[in-house]
Structures are given as C-alpha cells and as structure tokens.
Coordinates of C-alpha atoms and ligand atoms in Angstrom, one line a residue:
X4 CA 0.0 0.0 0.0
X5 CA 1.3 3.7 -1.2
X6 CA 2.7 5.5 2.1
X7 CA 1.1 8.9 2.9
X8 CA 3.6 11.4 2.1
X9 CA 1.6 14.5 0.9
X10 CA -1.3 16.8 2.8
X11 CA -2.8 19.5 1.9
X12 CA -3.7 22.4 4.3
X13 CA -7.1 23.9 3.2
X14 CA -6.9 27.3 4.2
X15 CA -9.0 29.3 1.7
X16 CA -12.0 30.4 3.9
X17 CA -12.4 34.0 5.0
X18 CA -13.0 33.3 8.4
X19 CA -15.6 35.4 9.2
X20 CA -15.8 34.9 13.0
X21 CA -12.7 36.6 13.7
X22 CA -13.3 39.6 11.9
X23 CA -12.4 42.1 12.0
X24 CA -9.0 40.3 12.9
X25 CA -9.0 38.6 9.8
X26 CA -9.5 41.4 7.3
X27 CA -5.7 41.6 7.3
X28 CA -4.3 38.7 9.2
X29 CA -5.1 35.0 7.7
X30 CA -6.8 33.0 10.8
X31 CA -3.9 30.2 10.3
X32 CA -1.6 33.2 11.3
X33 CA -3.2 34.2 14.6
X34 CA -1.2 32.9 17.7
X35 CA -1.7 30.2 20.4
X36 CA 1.1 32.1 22.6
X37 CA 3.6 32.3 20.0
X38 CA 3.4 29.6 17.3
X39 CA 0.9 30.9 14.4
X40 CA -2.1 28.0 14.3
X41 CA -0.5 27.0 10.7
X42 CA 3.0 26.3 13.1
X43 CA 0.9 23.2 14.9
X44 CA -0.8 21.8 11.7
X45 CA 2.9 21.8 10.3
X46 CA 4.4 20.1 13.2
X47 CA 1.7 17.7 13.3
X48 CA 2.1 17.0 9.7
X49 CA 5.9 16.4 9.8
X50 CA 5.3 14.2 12.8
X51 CA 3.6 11.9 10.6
X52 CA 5.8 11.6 7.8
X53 CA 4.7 14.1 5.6
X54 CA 6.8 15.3 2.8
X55 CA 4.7 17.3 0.4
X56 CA 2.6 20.3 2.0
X57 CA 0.3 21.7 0.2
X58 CA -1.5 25.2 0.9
X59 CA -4.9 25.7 -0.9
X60 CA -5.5 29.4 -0.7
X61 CA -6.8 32.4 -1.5
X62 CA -6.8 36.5 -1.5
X63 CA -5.0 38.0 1.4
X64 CA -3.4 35.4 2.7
X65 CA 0.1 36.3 1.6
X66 CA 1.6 36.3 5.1
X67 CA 1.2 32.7 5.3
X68 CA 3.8 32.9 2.6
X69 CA 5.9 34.7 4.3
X70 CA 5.8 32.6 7.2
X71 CA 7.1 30.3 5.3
X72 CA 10.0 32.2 3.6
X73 CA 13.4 31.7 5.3
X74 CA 14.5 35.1 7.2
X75 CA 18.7 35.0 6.7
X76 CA 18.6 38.8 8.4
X77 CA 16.9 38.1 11.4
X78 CA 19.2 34.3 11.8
X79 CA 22.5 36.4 11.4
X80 CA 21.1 38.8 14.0
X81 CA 20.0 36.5 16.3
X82 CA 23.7 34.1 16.1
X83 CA 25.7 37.6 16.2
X84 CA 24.0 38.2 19.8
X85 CA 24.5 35.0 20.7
X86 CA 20.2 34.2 21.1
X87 CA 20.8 30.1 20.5
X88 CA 17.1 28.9 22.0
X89 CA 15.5 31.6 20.0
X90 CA 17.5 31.0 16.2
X91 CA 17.0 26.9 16.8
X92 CA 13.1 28.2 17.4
X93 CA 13.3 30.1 14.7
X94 CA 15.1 27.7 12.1
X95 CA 12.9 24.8 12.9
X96 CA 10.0 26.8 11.5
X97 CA 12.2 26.2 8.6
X98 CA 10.9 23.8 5.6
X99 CA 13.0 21.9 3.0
X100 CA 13.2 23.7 -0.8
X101 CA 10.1 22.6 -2.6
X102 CA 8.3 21.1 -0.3
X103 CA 5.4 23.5 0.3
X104 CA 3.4 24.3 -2.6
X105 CA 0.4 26.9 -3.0
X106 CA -2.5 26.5 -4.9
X107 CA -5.7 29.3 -5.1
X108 CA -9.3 28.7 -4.8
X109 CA -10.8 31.4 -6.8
X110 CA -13.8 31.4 -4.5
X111 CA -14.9 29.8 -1.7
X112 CA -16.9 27.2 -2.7
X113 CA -16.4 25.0 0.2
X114 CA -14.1 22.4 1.5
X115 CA -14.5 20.0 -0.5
X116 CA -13.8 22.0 -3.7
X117 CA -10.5 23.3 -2.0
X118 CA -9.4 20.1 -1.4
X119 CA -10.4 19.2 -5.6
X120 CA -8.5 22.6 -6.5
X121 CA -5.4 20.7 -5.1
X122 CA -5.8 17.5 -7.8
X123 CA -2.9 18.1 -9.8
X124 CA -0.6 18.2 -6.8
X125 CA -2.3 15.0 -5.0
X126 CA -1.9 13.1 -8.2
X127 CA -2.8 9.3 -8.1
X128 CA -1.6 9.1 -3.6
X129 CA -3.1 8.2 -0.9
X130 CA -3.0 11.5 1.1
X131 CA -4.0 13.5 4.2
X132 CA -6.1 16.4 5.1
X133 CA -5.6 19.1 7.9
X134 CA -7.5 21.9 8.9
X135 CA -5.3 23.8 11.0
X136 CA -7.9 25.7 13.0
X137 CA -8.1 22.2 14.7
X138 CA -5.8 22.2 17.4
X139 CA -5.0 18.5 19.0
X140 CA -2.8 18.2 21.7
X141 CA -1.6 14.7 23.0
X142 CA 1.5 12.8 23.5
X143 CA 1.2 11.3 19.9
X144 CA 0.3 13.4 16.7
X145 CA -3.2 12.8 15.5
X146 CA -2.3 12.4 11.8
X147 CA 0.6 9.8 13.1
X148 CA -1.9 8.4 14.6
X149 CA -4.2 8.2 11.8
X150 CA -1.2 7.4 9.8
X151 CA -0.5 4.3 11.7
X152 CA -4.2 2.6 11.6
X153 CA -4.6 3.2 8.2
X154 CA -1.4 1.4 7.1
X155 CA -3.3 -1.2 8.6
X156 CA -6.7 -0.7 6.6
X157 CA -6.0 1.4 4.2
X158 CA -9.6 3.1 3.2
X159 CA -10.0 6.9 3.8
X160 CA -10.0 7.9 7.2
X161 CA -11.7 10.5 9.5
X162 CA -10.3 12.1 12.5
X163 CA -13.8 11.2 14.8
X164 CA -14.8 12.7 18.3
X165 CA -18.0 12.2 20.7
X166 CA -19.8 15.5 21.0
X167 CA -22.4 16.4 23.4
X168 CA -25.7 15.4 21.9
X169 CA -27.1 18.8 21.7
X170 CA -24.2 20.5 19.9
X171 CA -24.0 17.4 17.0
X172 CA -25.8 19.1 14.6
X173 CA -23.0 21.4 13.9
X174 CA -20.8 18.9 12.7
X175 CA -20.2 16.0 10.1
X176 CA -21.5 12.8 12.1
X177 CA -21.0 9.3 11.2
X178 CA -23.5 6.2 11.0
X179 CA -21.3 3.4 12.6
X180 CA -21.6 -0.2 11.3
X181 CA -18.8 -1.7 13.2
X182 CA -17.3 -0.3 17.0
X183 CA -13.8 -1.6 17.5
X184 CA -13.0 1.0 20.1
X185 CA -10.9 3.4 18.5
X186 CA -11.4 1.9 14.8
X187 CA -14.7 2.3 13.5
X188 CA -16.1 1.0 10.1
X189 CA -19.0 3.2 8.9
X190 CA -22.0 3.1 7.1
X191 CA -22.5 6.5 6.4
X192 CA -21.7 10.3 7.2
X193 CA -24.6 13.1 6.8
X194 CA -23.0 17.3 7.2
X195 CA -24.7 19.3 10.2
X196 CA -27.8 16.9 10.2
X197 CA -31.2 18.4 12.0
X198 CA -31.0 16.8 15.1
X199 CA -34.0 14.5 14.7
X200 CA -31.9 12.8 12.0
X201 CA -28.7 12.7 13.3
X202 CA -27.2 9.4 13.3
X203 CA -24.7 9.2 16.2
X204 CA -23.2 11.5 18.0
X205 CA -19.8 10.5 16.8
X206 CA -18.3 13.9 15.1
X207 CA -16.1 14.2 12.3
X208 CA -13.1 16.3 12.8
X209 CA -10.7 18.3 10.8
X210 CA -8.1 15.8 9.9
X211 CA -8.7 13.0 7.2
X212 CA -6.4 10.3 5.3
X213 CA -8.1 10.2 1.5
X214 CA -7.8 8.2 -1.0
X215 CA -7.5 9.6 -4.5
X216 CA -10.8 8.4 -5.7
X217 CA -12.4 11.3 -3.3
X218 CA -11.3 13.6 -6.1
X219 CA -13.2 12.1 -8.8
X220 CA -16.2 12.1 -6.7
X221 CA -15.2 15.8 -5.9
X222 CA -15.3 16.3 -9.6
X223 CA -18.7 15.6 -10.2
X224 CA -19.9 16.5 -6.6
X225 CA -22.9 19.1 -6.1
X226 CA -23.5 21.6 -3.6
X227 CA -24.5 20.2 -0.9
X228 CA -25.1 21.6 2.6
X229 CA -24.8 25.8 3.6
X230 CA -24.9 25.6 -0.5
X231 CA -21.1 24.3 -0.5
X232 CA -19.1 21.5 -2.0
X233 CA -18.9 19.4 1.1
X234 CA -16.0 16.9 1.4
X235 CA -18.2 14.6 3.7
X236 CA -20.3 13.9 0.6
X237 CA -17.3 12.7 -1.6
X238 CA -16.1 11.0 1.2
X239 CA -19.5 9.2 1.9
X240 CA -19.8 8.4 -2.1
X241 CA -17.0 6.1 -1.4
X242 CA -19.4 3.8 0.6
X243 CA -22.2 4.2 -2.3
X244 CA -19.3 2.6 -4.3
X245 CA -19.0 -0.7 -2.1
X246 CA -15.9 1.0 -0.4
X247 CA -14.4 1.3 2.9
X248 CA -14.5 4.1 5.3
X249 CA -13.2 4.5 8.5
X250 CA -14.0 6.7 11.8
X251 CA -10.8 7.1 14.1
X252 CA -11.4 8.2 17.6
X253 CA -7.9 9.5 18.7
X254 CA -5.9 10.5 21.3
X255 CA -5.8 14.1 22.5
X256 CA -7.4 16.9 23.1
X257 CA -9.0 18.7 20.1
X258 CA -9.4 22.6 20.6
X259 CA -11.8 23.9 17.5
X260 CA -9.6 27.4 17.3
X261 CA -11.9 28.4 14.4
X262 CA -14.3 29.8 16.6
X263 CA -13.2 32.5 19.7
X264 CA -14.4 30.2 23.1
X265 CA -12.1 27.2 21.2
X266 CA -9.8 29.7 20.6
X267 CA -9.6 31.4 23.9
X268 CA -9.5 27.8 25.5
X269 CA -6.7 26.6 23.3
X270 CA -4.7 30.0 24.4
X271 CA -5.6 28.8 28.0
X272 CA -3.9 25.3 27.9
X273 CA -0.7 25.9 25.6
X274 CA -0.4 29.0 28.2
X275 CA -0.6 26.7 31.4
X276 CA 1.5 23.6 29.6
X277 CA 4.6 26.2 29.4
X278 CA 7.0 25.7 31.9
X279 CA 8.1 29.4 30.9
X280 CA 4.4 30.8 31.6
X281 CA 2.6 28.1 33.8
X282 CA 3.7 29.7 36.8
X283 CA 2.9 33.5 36.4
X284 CA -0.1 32.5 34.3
X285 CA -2.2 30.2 36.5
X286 CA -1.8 32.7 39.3
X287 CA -3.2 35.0 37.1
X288 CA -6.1 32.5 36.1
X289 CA -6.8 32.0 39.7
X290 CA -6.9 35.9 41.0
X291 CA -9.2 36.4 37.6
X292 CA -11.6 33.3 39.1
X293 CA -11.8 34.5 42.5
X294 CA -12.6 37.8 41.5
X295 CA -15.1 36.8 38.7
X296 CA -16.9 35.2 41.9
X297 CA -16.4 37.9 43.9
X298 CA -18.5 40.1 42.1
X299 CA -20.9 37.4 41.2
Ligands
UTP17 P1 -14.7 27.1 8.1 O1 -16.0 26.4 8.0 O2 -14.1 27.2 9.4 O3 -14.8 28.5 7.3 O4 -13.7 26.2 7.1 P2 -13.8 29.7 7.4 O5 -14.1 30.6 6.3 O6 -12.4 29.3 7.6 O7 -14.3 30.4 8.8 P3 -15.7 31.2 9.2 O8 -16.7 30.1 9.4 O9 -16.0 32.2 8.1 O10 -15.3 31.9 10.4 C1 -13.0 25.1 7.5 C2 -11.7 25.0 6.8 O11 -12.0 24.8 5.4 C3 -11.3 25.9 4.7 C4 -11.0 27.0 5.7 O12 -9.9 27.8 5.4 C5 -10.8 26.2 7.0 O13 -9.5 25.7 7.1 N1 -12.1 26.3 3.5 C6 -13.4 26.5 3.7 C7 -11.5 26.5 2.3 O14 -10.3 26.3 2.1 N2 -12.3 26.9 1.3 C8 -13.6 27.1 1.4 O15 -14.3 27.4 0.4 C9 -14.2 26.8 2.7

C-alpha cells in the first residue's frame, strides 16, 4: 500500500468569525502564545511523515507565505547576539526547498472544492487532510496516529470525536456499522444533520487520510449543505461505491480554534502547559476566578 507522504492544508476560507482580525491577518496566522495556528498543523504534519505540503489558498493570505520564507537577516542577527534557544526556534519553522506548494481557490466554494482545487498536486496518492484551525494536543500526533491505523486498513480515514448530543448538529456525524474502540467502520456520514436525523453523535473532525478516488467524486460532486461543495459527501460516495471508510477516535485533546471560546481555550492550555508561563499565568487565572466570583 502507497505511504502517505503528501497533505494539503485547506486554508482558503475567510474566516468570518474573527473579523475584524481577519480582514488583514489569515486566521492560520493568529497565535496560540507564540506559534501561528498554521505552526501546529505543520508540526503535526511532519510528525507523521509528511513530505509534500500543500496550501490551498486564496486572497489575502500572503503572510502565510511569508511565514514560510526563510528570514537570513533576522538568523544572522539573532547568532551575532549570541540568542541560540531563539534561532533553533526560529530555524525549525524552517521547511526543506520545494516542499510546500500553493495553490488558489478562486472562490470559496467550500471544502470539498479546496481540497479538488489541489488534484494536480495529490496526483494518483493516498493522502492526508488538515485543517489547521483544529488544534490536537496529545503525546502522539493525530495524523501519526491516523497514519499508523490506516497502514493497517487502508480506506480513507476520519479524524472522529464524541460530542455532546445537543451540539451534534454542527458537525459531520457518522452512521457506525462496526465499533472496535478506537477503529470504527462506517456506514455513512450526513454534514450538520437536523437533530431529529442525526445518526450518532460521533463527530467528524478536521483531519482526514483520502484516497484519491475522493477527487473524482469531488469532480462531479454538487452543492451540498450551507450551499457548498462538502468533502463529507465525496467522502460518503466512497461507501455508495462498495468501499471502505473509516471513523478514528484518537488521542488528545482537540481545541476547535476556528471559533473565539475554542480559541480562547486553546490560548488557556498551551499558556498553562509552558514551563516558561505556567507559573505567572495560572496565578493570574486563579486571581481572575476568584474575582469573577467575587463580584458574582
Ligand atoms: P470554516 O467552515 O471554518 O470556514 O472552514 P472559514 O471561512 O475558515 O471560517 P468562518 O466560518 O467564516 O469563520 C473550515 C476549513 O476549510 C477551509 C477553511 O480555510 C478552513 O481551514 N475552507 C473552507 C476552504 O479552504 N475553502 C472554502 O471554500 C471553505
């Protein structure tokens, strides 16, 4: 079975929720203390055995270019002062020549077409997808994770969570044919289903492992629903077709930074798991509680 060497990093939408923030600034390049969101999908990426990044975008998101350019200046001033920790920081945001590549989506059609606008690059692979305003944090990478079950079963993949009940209807949820604790094998996957007709409460998250025949169903997918090209759909035409498709429930703790209480949370726990920061900042956290009750 073909290895999974390339992902691509959908990062085309306009992010309306953190506006007006993202008028200027591309919501992969806000912060979780320091490290821009797209840092951790990177990381997470590499840690799987990535290879090939690629970067579906669109308008006004040239500083997640940028990010990406080497800086030589601000290297040769950090090594002249003698700033070690902070150039090894610094060059490990560093990425091999030619790996990344960028690809627009002229308009935001949905998920599912960004991840069809990326075709040419996937070519005939196996290969993952992050969204990098999903945030996991755990001992082991999800995608490595992911990575590791499905050289076992090959199939596409989806990262899969239990949600509360009352909040599954904003999410892709999965009809489960076969529980094997953290493997399951499904029978089907419905996008942000009314609640009467929702079929589990076992939510699809933003990291997948595809196969290539998603992108012909991609091809002649149509909009489905919130009027988009919905990835779920191609992903569920795989089962029309007799295929496999697997849920994975992984490891870690998954912080949906694409909306400002996720976001706000995430800031929270990278904060408190620095050995820098954990110190100053809980006692911060726990003046603000006592406080908050105070006044209450
Ligand atoms: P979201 O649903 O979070 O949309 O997309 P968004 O535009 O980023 O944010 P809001 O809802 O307006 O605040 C989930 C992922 O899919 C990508 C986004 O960039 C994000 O990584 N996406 C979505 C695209 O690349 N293209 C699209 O047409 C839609």
């Amino acid at each position: 079975m073909a290895k999974v060497t390339k992902a691509v990093f959908p990062v085309a939408g306009m992010g309306t929720r953190f506006l007006p923030a993202t008028k200027s600034i591309p919501k992969e390049i806000m912060t979780l203390v320091d490290r821009p969101l797209i840092q951790y999908a990177i990381d997470e990426a590499r840690a799987a055995g990535i290879k090939e990044f690629i970067f579906v975008t669109s308008r006004g998101k040239s500083a997640l270019e940028d990010y990406f350019d080497v800086s030589p200046e601000l290297e040769r001033t950090l090594e002249a002062k003698g700033k070690t920790s902070l150039l090894e920081t610094l060059q490990n945001t560093n990425m091999d020549s030619g790996a990344i590549a960028y690809i627009r989506q002229h308009k935001a059609l949905g998920l599912g077409h960004a991840v069809w606008c990326a075709r040419r690059l996937i070519g005939e692979e196996p290969f993952a997808v992050i969204l990098p305003d999903d945030v996991i944090a755990g001992e082991t990478a999800c995608l490595q994770q992911m990575v590791e079950a499905y050289d076992e079963t090959g199939g596409c993949m989806v990262a899969a969570m239990e949600v509360p009940p009352e909040k599954a209807s904003a999410y892709g949820l999965l009809d489960v044919k076969e529980d094997h604790g953290s493997m399951v094998s499904i029978k089907g996957m419905v996008e942000k289903p009314k609640p009467e007709d929702a079929p589990s409460n076992l939510a699809v998250i933003g990291r997948y492992i595809l196969t290539p025949s998603v992108l012909e169903n991609l091809h002649s997918m149509k909009t489905g629903a919130g009027g988009e090209i919905q990835l779920t759909d191609a992903i569920a035409q795989e089962l029309t077709d007799g295929k496999d498709v697997y849920g994975y429930r992984f490891r870690g703790q998954r912080f949906d930074c694409g909306s400002k209480a996720g976001f706000l949370q995430a800031t929270v726990a990278f904060g408190l798991a620095r050995d820098d920061l954990r110190d100053e900042f809980s006692d911060y956290l726990t003046e603000m509680a006592a406080l908050q009750q105070a006044a209450e």
